[in-house]
PDB file of C-alpha atoms and ligand atoms in Angstrom:
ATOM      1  CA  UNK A   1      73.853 144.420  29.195  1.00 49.00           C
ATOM      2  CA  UNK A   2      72.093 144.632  32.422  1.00 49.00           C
ATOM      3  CA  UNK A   3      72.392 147.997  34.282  1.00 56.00           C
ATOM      4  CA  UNK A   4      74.284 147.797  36.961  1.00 55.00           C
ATOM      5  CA  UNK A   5      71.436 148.951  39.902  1.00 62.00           C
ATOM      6  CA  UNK A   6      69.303 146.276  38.518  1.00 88.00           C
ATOM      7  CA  UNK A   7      71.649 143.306  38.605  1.00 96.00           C
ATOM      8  CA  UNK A   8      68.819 141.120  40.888  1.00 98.00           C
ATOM      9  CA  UNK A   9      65.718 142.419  39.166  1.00 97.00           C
ATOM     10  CA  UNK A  10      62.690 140.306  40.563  1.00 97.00           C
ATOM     11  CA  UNK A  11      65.577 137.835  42.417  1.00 98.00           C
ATOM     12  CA  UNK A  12      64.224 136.805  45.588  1.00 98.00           C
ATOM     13  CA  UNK A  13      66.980 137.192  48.154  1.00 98.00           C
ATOM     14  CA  UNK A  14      66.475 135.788  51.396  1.00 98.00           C
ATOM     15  CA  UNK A  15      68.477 137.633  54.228  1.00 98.00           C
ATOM     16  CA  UNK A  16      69.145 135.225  57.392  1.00 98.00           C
ATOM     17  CA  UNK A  17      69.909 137.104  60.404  1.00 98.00           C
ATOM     18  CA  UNK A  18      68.719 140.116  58.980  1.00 98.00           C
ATOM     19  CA  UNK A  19      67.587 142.350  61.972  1.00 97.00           C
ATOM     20  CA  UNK A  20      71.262 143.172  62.515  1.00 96.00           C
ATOM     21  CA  UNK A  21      73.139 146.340  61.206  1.00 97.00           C
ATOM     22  CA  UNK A  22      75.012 144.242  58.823  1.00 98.00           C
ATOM     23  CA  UNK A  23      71.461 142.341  57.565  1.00 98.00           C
ATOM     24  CA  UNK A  24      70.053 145.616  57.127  1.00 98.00           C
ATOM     25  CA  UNK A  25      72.280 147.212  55.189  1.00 98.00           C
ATOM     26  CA  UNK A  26      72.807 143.928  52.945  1.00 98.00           C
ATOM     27  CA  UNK A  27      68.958 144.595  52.592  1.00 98.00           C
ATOM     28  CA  UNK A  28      68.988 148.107  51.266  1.00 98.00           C
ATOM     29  CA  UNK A  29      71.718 147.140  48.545  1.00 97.00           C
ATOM     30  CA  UNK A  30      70.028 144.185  47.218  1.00 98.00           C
ATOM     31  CA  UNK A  31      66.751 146.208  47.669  1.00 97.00           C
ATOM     32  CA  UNK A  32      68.485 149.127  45.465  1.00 96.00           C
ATOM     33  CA  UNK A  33      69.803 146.697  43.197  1.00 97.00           C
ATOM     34  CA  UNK A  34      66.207 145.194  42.127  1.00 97.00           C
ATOM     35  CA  UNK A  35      65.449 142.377  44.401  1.00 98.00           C
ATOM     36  CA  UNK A  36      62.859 141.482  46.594  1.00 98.00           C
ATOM     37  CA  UNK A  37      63.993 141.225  49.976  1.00 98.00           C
ATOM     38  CA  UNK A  38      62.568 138.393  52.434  1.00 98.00           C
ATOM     39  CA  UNK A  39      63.963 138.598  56.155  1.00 98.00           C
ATOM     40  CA  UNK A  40      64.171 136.054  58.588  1.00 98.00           C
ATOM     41  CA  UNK A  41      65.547 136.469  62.292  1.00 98.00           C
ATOM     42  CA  UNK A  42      64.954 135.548  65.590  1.00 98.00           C
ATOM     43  CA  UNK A  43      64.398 138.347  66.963  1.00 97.00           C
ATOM     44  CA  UNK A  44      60.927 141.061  66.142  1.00 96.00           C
ATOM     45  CA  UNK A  45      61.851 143.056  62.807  1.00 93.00           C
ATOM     46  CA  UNK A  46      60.471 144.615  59.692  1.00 94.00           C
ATOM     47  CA  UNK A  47      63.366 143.840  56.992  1.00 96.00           C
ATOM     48  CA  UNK A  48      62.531 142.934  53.915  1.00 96.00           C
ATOM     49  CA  UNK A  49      58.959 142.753  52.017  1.00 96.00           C
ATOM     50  CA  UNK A  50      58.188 139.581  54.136  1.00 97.00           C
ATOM     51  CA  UNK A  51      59.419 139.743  57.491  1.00 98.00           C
ATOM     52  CA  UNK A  52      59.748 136.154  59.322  1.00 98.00           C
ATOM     53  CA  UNK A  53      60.383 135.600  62.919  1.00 98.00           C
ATOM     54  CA  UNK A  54      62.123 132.209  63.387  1.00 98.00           C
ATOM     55  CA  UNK A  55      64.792 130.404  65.092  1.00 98.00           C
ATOM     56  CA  UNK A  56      66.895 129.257  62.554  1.00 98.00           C
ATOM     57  CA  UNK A  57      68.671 126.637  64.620  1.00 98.00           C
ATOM     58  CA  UNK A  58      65.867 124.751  64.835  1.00 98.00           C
ATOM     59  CA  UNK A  59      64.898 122.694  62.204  1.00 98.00           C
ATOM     60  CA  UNK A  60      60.983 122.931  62.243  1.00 98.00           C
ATOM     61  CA  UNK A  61      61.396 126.798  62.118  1.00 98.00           C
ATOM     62  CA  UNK A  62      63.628 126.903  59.376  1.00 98.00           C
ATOM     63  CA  UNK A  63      61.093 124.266  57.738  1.00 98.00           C
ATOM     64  CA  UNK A  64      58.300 126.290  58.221  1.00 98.00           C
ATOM     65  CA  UNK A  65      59.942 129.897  57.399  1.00 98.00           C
ATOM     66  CA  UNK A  66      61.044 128.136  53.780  1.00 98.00           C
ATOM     67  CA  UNK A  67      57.902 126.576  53.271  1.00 98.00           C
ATOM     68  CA  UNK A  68      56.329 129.862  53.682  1.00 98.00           C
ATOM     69  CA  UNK A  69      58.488 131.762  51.638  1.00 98.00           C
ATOM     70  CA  UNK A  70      57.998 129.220  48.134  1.00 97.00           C
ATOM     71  CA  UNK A  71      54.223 129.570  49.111  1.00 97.00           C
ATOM     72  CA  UNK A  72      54.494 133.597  49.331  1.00 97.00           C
ATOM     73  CA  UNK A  73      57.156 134.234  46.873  1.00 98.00           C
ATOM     74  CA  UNK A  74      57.198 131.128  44.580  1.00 97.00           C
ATOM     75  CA  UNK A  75      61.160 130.541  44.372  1.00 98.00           C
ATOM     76  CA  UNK A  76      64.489 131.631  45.894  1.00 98.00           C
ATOM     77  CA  UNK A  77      67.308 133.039  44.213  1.00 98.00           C
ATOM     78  CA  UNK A  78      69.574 134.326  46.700  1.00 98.00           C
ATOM     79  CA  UNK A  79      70.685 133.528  50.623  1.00 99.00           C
ATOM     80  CA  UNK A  80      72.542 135.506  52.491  1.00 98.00           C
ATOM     81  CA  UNK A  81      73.023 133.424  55.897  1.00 98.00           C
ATOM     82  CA  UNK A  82      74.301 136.055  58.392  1.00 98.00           C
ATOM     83  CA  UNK A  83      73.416 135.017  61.454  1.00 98.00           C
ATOM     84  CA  UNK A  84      75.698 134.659  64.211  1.00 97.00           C
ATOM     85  CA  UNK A  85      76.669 135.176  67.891  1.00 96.00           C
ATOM     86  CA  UNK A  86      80.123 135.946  69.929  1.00 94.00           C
ATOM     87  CA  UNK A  87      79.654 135.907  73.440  1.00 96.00           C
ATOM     88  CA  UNK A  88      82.251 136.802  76.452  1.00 93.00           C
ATOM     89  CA  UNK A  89      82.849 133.138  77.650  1.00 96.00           C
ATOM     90  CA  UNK A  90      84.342 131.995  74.284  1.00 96.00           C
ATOM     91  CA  UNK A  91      88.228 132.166  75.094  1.00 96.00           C
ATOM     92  CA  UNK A  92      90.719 129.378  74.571  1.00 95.00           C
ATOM     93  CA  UNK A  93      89.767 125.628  74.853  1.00 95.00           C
ATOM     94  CA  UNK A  94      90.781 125.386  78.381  1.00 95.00           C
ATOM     95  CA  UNK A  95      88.764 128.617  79.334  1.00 95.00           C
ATOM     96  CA  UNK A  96      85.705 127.871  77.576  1.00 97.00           C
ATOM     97  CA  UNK A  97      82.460 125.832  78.737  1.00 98.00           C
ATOM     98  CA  UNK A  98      80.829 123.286  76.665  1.00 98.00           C
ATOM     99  CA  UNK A  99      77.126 125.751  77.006  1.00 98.00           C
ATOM    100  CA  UNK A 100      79.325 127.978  75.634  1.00 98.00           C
ATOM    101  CA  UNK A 101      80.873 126.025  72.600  1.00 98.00           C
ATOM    102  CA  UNK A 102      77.386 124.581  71.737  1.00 98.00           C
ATOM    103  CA  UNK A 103      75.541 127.871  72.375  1.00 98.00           C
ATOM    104  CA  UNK A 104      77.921 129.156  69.744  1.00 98.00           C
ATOM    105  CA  UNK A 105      77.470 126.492  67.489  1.00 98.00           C
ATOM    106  CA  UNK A 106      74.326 126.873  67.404  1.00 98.00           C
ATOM    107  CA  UNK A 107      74.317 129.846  66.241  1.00 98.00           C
ATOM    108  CA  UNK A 108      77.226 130.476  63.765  1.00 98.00           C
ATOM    109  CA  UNK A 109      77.190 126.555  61.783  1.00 98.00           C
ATOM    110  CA  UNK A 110      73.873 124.970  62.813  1.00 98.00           C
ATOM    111  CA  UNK A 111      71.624 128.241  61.600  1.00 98.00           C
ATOM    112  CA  UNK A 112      73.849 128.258  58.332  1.00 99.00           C
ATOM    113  CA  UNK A 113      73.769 124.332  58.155  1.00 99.00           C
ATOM    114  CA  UNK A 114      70.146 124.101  58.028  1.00 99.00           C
ATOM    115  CA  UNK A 115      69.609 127.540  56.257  1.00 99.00           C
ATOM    116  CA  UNK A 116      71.587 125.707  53.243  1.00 99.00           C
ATOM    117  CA  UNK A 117      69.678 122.801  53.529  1.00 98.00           C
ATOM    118  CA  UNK A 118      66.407 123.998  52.846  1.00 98.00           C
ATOM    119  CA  UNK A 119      67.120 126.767  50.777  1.00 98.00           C
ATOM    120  CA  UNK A 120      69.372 124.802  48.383  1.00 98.00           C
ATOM    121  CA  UNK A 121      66.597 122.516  47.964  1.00 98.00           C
ATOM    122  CA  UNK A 122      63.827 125.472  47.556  1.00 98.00           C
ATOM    123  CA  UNK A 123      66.852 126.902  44.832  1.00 98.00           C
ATOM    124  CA  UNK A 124      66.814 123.365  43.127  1.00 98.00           C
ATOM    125  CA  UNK A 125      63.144 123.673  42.310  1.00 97.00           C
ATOM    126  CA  UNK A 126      63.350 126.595  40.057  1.00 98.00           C
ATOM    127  CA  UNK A 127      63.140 126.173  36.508  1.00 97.00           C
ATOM    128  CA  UNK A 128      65.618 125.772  35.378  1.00 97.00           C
ATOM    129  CA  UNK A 129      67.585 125.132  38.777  1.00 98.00           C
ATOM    130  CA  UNK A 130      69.787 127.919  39.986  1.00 98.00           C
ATOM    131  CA  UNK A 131      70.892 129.885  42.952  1.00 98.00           C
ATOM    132  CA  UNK A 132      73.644 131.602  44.717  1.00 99.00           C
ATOM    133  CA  UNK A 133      74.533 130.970  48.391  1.00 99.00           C
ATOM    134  CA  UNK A 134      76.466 133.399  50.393  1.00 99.00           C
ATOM    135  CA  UNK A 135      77.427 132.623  54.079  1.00 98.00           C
ATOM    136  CA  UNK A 136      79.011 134.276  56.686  1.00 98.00           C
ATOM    137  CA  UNK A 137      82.874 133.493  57.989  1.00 98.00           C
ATOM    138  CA  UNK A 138      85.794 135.016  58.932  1.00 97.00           C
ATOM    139  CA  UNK A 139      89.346 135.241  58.160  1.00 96.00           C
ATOM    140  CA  UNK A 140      90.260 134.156  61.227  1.00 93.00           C
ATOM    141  CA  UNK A 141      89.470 130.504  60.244  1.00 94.00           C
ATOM    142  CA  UNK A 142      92.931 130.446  58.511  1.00 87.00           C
ATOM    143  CA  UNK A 143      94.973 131.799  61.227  1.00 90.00           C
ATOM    144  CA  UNK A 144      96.198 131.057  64.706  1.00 90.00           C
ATOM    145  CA  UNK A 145      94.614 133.086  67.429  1.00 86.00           C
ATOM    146  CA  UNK A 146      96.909 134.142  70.158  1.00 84.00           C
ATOM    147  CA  UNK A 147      93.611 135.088  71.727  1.00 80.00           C
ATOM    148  CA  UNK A 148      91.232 132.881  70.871  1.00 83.00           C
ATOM    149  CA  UNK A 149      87.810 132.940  70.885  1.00 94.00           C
ATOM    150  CA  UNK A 150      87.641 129.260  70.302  1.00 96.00           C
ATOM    151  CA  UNK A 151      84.264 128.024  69.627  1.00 97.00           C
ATOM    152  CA  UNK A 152      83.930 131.224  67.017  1.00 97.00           C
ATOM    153  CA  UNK A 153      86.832 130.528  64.904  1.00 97.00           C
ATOM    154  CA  UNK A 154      85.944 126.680  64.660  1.00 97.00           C
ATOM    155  CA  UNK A 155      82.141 126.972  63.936  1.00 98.00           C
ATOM    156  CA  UNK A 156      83.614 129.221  61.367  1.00 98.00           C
ATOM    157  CA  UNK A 157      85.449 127.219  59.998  1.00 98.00           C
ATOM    158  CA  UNK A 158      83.128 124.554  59.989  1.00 98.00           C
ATOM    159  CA  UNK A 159      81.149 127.050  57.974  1.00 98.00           C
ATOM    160  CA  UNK A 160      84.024 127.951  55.335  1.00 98.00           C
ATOM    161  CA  UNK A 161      84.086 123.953  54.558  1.00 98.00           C
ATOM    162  CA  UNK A 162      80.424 123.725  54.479  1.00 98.00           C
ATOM    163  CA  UNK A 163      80.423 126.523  52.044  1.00 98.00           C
ATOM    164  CA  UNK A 164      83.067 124.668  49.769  1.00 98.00           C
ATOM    165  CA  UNK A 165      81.393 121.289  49.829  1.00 98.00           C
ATOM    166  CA  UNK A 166      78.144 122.790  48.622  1.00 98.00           C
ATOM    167  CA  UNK A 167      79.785 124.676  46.456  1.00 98.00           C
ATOM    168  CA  UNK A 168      81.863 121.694  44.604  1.00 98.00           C
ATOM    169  CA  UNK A 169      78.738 119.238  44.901  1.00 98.00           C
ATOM    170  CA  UNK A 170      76.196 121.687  43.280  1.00 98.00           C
ATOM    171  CA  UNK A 171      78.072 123.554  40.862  1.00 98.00           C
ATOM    172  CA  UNK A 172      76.720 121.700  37.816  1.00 98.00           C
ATOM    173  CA  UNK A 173      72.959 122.107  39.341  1.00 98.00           C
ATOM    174  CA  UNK A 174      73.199 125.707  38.924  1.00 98.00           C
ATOM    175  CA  UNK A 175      73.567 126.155  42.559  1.00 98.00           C
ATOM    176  CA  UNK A 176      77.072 128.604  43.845  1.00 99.00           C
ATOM    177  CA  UNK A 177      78.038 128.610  47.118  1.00 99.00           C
ATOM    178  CA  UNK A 178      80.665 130.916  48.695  1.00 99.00           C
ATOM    179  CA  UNK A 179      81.420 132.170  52.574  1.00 98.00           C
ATOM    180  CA  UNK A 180      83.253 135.601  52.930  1.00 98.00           C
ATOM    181  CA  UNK A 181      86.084 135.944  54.983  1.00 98.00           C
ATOM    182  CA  UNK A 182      85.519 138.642  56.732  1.00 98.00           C
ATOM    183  CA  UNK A 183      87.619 140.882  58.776  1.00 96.00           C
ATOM    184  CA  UNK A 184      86.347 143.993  60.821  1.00 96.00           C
ATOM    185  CA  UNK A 185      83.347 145.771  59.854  1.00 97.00           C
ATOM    186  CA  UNK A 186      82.519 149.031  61.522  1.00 96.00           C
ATOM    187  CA  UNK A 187      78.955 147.960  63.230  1.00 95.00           C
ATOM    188  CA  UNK A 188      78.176 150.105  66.403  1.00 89.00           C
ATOM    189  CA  UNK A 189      78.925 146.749  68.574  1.00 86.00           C
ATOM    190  CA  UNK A 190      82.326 146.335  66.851  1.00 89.00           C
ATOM    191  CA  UNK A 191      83.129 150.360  67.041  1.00 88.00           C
ATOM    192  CA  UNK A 192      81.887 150.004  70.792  1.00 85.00           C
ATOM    193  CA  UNK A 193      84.635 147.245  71.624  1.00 82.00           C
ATOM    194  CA  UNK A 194      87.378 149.517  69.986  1.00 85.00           C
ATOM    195  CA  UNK A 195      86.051 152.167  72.153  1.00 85.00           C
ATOM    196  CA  UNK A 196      86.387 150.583  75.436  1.00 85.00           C
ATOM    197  CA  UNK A 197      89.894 148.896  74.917  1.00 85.00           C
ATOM    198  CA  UNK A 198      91.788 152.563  75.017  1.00 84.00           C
ATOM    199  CA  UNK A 199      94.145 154.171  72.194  1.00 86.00           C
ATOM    200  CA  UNK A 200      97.365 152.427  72.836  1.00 87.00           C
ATOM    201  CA  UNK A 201      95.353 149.077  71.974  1.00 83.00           C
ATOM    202  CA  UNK A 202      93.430 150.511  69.303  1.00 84.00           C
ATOM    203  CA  UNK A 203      96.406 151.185  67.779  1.00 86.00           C
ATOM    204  CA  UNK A 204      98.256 148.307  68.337  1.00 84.00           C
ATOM    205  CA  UNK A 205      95.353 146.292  66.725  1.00 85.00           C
ATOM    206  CA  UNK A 206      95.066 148.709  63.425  1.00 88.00           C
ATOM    207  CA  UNK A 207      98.721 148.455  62.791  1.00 87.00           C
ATOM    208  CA  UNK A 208      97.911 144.600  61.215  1.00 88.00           C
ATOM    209  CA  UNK A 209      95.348 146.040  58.932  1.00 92.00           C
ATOM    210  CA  UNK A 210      96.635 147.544  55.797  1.00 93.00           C
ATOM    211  CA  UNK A 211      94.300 150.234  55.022  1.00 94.00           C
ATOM    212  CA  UNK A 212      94.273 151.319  58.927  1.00 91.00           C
ATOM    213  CA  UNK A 213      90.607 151.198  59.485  1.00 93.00           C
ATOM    214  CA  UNK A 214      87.644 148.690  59.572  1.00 96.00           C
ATOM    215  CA  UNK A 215      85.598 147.730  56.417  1.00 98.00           C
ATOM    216  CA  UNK A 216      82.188 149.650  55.884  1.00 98.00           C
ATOM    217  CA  UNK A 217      78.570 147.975  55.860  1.00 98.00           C
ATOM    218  CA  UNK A 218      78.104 149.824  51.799  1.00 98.00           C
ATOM    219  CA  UNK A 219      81.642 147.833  50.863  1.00 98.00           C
ATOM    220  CA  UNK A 220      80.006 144.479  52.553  1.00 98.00           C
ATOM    221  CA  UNK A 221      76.885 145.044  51.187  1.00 98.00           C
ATOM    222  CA  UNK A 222      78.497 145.717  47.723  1.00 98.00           C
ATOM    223  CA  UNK A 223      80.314 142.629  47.765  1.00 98.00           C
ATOM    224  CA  UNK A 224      77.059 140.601  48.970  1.00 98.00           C
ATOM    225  CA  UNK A 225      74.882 141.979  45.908  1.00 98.00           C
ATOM    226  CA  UNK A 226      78.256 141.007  44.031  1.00 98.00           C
ATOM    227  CA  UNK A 227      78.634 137.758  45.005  1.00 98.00           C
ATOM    228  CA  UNK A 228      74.406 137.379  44.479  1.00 98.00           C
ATOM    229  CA  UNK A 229      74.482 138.560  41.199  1.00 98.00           C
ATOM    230  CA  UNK A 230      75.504 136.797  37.624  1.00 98.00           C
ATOM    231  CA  UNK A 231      78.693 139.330  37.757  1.00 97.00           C
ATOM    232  CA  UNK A 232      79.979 136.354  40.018  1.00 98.00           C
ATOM    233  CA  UNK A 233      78.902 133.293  37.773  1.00 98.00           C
ATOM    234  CA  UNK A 234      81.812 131.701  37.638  1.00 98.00           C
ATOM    235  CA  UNK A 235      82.791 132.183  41.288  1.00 98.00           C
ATOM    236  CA  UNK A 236      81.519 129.517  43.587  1.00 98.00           C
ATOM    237  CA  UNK A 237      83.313 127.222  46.851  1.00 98.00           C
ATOM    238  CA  UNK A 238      85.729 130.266  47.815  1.00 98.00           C
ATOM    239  CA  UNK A 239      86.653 131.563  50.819  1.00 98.00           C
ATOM    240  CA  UNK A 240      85.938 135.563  49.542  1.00 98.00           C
ATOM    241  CA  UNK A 241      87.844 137.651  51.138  1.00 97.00           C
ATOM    242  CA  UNK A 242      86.696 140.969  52.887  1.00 98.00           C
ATOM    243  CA  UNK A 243      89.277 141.685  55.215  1.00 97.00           C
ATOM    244  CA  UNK A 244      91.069 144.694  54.077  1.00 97.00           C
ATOM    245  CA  UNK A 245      93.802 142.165  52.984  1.00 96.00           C
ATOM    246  CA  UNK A 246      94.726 141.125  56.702  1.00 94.00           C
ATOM    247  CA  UNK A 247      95.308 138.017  55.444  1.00 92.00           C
ATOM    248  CA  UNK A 248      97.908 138.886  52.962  1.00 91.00           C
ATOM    249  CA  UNK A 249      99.717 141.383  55.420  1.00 91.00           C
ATOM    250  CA  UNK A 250     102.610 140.437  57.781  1.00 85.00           C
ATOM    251  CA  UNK A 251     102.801 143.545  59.884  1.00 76.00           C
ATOM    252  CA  UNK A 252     102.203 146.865  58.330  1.00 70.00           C
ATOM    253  CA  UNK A 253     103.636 150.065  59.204  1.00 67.00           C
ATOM    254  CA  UNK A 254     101.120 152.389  61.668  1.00 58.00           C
ATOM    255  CA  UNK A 255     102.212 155.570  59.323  1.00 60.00           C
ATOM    256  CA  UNK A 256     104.259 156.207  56.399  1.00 54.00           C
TER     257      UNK A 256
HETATM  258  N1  NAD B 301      80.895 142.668  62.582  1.00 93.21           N
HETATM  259  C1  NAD B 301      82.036 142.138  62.174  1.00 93.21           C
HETATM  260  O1  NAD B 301      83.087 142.790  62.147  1.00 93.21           O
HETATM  261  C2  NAD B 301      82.080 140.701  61.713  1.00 93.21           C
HETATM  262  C3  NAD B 301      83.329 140.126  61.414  1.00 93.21           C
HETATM  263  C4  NAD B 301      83.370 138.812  60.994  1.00 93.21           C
HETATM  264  C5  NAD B 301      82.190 138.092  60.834  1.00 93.21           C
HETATM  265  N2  NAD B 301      80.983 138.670  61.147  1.00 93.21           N
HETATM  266  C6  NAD B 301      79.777 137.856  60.991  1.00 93.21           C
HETATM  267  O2  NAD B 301      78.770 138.589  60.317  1.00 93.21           O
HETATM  268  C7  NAD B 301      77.484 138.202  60.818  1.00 93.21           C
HETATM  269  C8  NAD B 301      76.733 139.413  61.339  1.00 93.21           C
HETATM  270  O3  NAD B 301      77.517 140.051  62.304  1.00 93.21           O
HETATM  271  P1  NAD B 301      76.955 141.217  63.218  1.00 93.21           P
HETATM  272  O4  NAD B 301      78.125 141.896  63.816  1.00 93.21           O
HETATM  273  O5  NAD B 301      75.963 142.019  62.439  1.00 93.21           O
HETATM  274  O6  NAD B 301      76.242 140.326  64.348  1.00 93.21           O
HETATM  275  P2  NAD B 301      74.869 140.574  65.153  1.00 93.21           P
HETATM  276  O7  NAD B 301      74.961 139.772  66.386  1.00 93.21           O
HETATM  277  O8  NAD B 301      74.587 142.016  65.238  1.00 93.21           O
HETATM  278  O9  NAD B 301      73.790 139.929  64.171  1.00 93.21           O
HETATM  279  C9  NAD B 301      73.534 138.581  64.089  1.00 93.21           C
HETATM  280  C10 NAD B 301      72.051 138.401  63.811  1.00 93.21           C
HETATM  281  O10 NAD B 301      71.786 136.989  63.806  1.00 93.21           O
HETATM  282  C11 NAD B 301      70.583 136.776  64.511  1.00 93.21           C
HETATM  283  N3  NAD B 301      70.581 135.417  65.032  1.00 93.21           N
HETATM  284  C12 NAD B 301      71.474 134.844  65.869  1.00 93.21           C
HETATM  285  N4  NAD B 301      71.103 133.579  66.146  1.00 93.21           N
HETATM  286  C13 NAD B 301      69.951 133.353  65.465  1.00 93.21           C
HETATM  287  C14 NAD B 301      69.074 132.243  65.365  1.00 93.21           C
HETATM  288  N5  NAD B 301      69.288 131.100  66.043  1.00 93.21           N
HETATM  289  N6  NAD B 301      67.976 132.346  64.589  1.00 93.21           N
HETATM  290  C15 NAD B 301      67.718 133.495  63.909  1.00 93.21           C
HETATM  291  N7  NAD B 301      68.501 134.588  63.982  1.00 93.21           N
HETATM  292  C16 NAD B 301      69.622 134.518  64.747  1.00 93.21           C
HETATM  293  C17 NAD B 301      70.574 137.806  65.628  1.00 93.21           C
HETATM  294  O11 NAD B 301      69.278 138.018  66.146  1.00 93.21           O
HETATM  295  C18 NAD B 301      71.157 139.021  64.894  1.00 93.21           C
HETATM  296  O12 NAD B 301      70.136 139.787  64.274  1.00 93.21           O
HETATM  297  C19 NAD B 301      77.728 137.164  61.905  1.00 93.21           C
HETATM  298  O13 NAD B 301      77.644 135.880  61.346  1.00 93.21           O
HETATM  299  C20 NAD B 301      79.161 137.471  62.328  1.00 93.21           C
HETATM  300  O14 NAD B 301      79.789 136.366  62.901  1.00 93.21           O
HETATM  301  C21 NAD B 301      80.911 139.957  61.581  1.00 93.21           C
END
């Protein structure tokens, strides 16, 4: 029986995206949990025992940062791809530009696309193969927005599919894939939006989510070293969700 703080002993777990809040936290779980953290992001940061500056929608970075982590750290165990972008032009499909759409493509799909890509392949390699995947989505990729932020939801989705292909075609390779649907998490950007929008709106909003308040970065994190761990072996190609069960609510009540 392994103890529970040690579930990724010696893992390698590669955080993409991992100067954010969310990235950071992720890193001090898996961190607390055993494994040696490697961090890649675009912009300047110090996650991680290996700290990589890269653009990981470009395919010579991401080359280069993976090369560099099988020469430093010999193998790969875990990815978290968390890298992303929402920006204020991404509204419906009449509203929004095509810079916009492939600006966020860019960064939500073609970062995880390519992150996959190489890492799978680095995962392959170790002996005997195995690896667990964990990407980034939302549950917004099953719904209908009646305010859209277009481009978002659909390189999202494109994510959740990616995330089940690789899942299905690498299952018997060791290899488990899975994206997290996520709903809110309280990060200072997220708590900042909430904070400008005004009390009546706030509330209107809070009344679709069952427990009446955003998720935490320790209960994302949790469910990231979950997911990363052999708890989860027989979990691959879902669609995890981390929403607060938003998904499964129709309206709820604001107070009982
Ligand atoms: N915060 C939430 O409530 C929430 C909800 C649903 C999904 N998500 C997803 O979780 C992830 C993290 O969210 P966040 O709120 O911490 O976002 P964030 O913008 O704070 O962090 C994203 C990170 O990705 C990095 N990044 C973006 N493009 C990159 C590129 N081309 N190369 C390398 N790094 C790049 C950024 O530098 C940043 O550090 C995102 O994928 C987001 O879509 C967040």
């Amino acid at each position: 029986m392994v103890s529970l703080e040690k579930r990724l002993d010696g893992k390698v777990c590669v955080i993409a995206g991992a100067s954010s809040d969310i990235g950071q936290a992720v890193a001090r779980r898996l961190e607390l949990e055993g494994g040696i953290v490697i961090g890649i992001d675009r912009q300047n940061h110090s996650v991680g025992s290996l700290s990589i500056t890269a653009d990981l929608s470009v395919e010579a970075e991401v080359v280069d940062a993976f090369a560099r982590i099988r020469r430093d750290a010999g193998r790969i165990d875990v990815l978290y791809n968390n890298a992303g972008l929402i920006l204020p032009g991404d509204k419906s499909a009449i509203e929004t530009s095509t810079e916009t759409l492939d600006l966020i493509f860019a960064a939500n799909f073609r970062t995880t696309w390519l992150c996959c890509k190489h890492g799978i392949a680095c995962m392959l390699q170790n002996d005997p193969a195995k690896g667990s995947v964990i990407n980034s989505s939302s549950f917004l990729v099953g719904m209908g927005a009646a305010t859209a932020q277009m481009a978002y939801n659909a390189a999202k989705a494109a994510v959740a599919q990616l995330s089940r292909d690789l899942g299905t075609q690498f299952a018997r390779q060791g290899i488990r894939v899975n994206a997290l649907a996520l709903g809110p998490i309280a990060t200072p950007q997220l708590e900042a939006v909430f904070a400008r929008i005004g009390e009546d709106e706030r509330e209107r909003r809070f009344q679709h989510m069952p427990f009446g308040r955003f998720g935490t970065l320790e209960e994302l994190a949790g469910t990231v070293a979950y997911l990363a761990s052999d708890d989860s072996g027989f979990v691959t190609a879902s669609m995890f969700p981390l929403d607060g069960g938003i998904q499964g609510a129709f309206t709820v009540p604001a107070s009982r």
